[in-house]
JSON list of C-alpha atoms in Angstrom, two decimals:
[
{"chain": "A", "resi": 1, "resn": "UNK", "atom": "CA", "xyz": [-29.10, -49.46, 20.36]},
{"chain": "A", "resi": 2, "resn": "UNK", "atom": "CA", "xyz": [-25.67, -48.29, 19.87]},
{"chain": "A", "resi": 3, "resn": "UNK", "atom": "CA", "xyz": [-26.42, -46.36, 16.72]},
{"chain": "A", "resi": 4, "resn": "UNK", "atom": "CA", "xyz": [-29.38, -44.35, 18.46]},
{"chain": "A", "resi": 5, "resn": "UNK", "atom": "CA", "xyz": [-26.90, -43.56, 21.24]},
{"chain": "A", "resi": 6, "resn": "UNK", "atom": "CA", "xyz": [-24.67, -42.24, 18.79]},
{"chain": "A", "resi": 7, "resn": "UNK", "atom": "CA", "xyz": [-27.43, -40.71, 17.30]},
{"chain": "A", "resi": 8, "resn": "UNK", "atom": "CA", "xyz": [-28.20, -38.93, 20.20]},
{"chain": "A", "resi": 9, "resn": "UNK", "atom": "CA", "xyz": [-25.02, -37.87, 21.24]},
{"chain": "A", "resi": 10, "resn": "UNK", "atom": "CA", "xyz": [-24.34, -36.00, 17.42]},
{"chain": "A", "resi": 11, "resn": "UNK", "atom": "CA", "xyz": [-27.18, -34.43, 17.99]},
{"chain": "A", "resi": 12, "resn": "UNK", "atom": "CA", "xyz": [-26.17, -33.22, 21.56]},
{"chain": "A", "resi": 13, "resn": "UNK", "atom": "CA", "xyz": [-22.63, -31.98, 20.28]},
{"chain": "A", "resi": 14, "resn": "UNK", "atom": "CA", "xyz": [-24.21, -30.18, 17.12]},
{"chain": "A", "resi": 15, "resn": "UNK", "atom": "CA", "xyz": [-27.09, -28.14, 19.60]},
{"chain": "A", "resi": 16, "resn": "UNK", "atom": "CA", "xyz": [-24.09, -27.17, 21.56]},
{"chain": "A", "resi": 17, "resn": "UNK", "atom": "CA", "xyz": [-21.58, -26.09, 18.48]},
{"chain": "A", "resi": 18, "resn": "UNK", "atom": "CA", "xyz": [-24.72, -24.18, 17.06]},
{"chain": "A", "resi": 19, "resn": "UNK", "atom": "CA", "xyz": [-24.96, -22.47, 20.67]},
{"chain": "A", "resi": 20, "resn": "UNK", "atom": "CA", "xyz": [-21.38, -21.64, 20.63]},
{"chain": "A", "resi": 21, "resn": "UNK", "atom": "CA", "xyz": [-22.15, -20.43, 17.34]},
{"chain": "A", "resi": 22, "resn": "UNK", "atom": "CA", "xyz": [-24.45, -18.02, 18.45]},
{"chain": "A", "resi": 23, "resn": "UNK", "atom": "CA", "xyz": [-22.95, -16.85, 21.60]},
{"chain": "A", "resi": 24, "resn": "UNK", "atom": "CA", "xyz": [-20.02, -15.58, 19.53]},
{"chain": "A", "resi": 25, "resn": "UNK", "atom": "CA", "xyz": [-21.95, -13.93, 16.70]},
{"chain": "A", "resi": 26, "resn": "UNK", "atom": "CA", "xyz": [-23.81, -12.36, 19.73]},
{"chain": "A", "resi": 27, "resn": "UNK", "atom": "CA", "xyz": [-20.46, -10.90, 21.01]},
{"chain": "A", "resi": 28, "resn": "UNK", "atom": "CA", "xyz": [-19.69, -9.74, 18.14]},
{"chain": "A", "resi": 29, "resn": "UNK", "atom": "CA", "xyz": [-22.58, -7.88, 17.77]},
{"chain": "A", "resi": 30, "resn": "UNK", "atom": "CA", "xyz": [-22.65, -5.46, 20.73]},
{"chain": "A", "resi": 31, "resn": "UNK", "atom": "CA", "xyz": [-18.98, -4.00, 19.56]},
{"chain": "A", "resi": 32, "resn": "UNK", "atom": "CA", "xyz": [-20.43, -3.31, 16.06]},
{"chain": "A", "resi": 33, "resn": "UNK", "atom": "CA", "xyz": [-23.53, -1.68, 17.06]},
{"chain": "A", "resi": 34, "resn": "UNK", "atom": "CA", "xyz": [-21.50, 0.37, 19.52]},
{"chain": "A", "resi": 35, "resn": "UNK", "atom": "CA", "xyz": [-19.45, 1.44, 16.21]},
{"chain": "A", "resi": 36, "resn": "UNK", "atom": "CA", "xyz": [-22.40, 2.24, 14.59]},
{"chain": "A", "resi": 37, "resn": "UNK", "atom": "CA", "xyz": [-23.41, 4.51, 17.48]},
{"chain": "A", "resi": 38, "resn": "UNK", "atom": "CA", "xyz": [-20.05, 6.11, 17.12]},
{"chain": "A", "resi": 39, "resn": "UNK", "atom": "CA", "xyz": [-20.05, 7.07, 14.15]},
{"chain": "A", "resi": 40, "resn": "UNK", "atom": "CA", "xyz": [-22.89, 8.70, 14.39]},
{"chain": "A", "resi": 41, "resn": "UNK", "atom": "CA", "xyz": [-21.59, 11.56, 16.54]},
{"chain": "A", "resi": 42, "resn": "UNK", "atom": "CA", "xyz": [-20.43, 12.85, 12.75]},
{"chain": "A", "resi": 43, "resn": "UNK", "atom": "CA", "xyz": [-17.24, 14.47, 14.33]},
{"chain": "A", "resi": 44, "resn": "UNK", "atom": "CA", "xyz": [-15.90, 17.16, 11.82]},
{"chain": "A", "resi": 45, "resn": "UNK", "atom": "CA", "xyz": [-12.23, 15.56, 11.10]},
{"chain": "A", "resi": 46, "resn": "UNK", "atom": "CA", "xyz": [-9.87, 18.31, 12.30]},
{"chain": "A", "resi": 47, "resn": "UNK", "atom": "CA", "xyz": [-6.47, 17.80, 13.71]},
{"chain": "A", "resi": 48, "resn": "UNK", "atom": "CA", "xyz": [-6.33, 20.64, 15.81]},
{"chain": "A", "resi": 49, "resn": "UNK", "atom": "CA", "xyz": [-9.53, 19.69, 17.36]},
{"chain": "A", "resi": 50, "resn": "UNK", "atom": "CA", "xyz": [-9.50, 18.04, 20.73]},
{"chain": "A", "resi": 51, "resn": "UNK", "atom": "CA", "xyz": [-12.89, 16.47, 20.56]},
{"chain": "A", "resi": 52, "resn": "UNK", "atom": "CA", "xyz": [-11.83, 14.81, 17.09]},
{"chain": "A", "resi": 53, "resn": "UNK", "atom": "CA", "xyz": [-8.83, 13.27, 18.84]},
{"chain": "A", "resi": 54, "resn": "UNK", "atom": "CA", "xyz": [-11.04, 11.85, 21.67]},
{"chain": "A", "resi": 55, "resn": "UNK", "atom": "CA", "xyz": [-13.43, 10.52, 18.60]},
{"chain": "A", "resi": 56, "resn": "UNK", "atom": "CA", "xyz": [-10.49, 8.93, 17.59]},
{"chain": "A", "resi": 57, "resn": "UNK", "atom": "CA", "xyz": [-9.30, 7.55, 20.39]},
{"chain": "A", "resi": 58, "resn": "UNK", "atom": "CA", "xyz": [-12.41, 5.78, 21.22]},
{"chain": "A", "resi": 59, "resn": "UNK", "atom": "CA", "xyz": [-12.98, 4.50, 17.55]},
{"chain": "A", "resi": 60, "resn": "UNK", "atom": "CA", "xyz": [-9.60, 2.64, 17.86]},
{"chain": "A", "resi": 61, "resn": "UNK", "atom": "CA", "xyz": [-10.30, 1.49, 21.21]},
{"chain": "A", "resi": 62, "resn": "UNK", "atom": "CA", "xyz": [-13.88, 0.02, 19.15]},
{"chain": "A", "resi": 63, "resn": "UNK", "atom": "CA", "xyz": [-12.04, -1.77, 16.78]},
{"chain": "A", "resi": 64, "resn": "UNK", "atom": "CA", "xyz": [-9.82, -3.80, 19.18]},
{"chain": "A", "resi": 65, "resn": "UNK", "atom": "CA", "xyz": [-12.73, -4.08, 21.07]},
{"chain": "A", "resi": 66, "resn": "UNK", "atom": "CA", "xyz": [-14.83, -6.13, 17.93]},
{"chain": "A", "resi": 67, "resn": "UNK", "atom": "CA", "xyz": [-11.50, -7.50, 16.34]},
{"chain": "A", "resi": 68, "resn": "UNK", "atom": "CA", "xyz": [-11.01, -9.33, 20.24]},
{"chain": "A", "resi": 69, "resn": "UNK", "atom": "CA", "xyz": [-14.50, -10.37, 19.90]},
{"chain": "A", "resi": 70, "resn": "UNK", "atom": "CA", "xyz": [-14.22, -11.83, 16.67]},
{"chain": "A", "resi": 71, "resn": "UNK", "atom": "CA", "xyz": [-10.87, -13.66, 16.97]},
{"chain": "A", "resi": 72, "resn": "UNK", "atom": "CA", "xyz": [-11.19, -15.00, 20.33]},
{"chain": "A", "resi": 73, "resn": "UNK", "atom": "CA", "xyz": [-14.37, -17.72, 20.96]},
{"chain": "A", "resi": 74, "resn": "UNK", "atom": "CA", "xyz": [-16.29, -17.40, 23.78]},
{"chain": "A", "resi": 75, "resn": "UNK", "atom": "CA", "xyz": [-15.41, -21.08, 24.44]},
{"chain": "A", "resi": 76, "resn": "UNK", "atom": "CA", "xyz": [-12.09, -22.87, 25.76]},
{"chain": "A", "resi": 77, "resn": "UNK", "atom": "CA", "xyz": [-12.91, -25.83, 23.86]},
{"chain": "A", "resi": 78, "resn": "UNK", "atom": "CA", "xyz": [-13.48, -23.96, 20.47]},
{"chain": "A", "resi": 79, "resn": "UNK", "atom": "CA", "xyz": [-10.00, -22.58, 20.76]}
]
């Protein structure tokens, strides 16, 4: 009795860690795709071009965007 219970819990904790699991790949995924979108705008590089700048801007405001996503779990408890 006492080993199916444990049995049962394991099981319980391991749906929910795969579930965690998921939900953070899942964040992860949205910033990514939205850099893949980005960069294909194919801005010509050029300093003295304002719209490059903006480019810019926004591709570093990407990358915090999926590094955040990827170092931070979606969870309390997994922290």
């Amino acid at each position: 009795m006492i080993w199916q219970q444990r049995k049962t819990a394991h099981e319980a904790e391991r749906t929910h860690l795969l579930g965690l699991a998921e939900a953070a790949g899942n964040e992860v995924i949205r910033p990514s795709q939205e850099l893949q979108d980005h960069f294909a705008e194919d801005v010509e590089v050029d300093p003295c071009n304002s719209r490059y700048w903006a480019w810019a801007s926004r591709l570093a405001e990407l990358n915090r965007s999926l590094e955040q996503q990827a170092l931070r779990p979606s969870q309390p408890l997994v922290q």
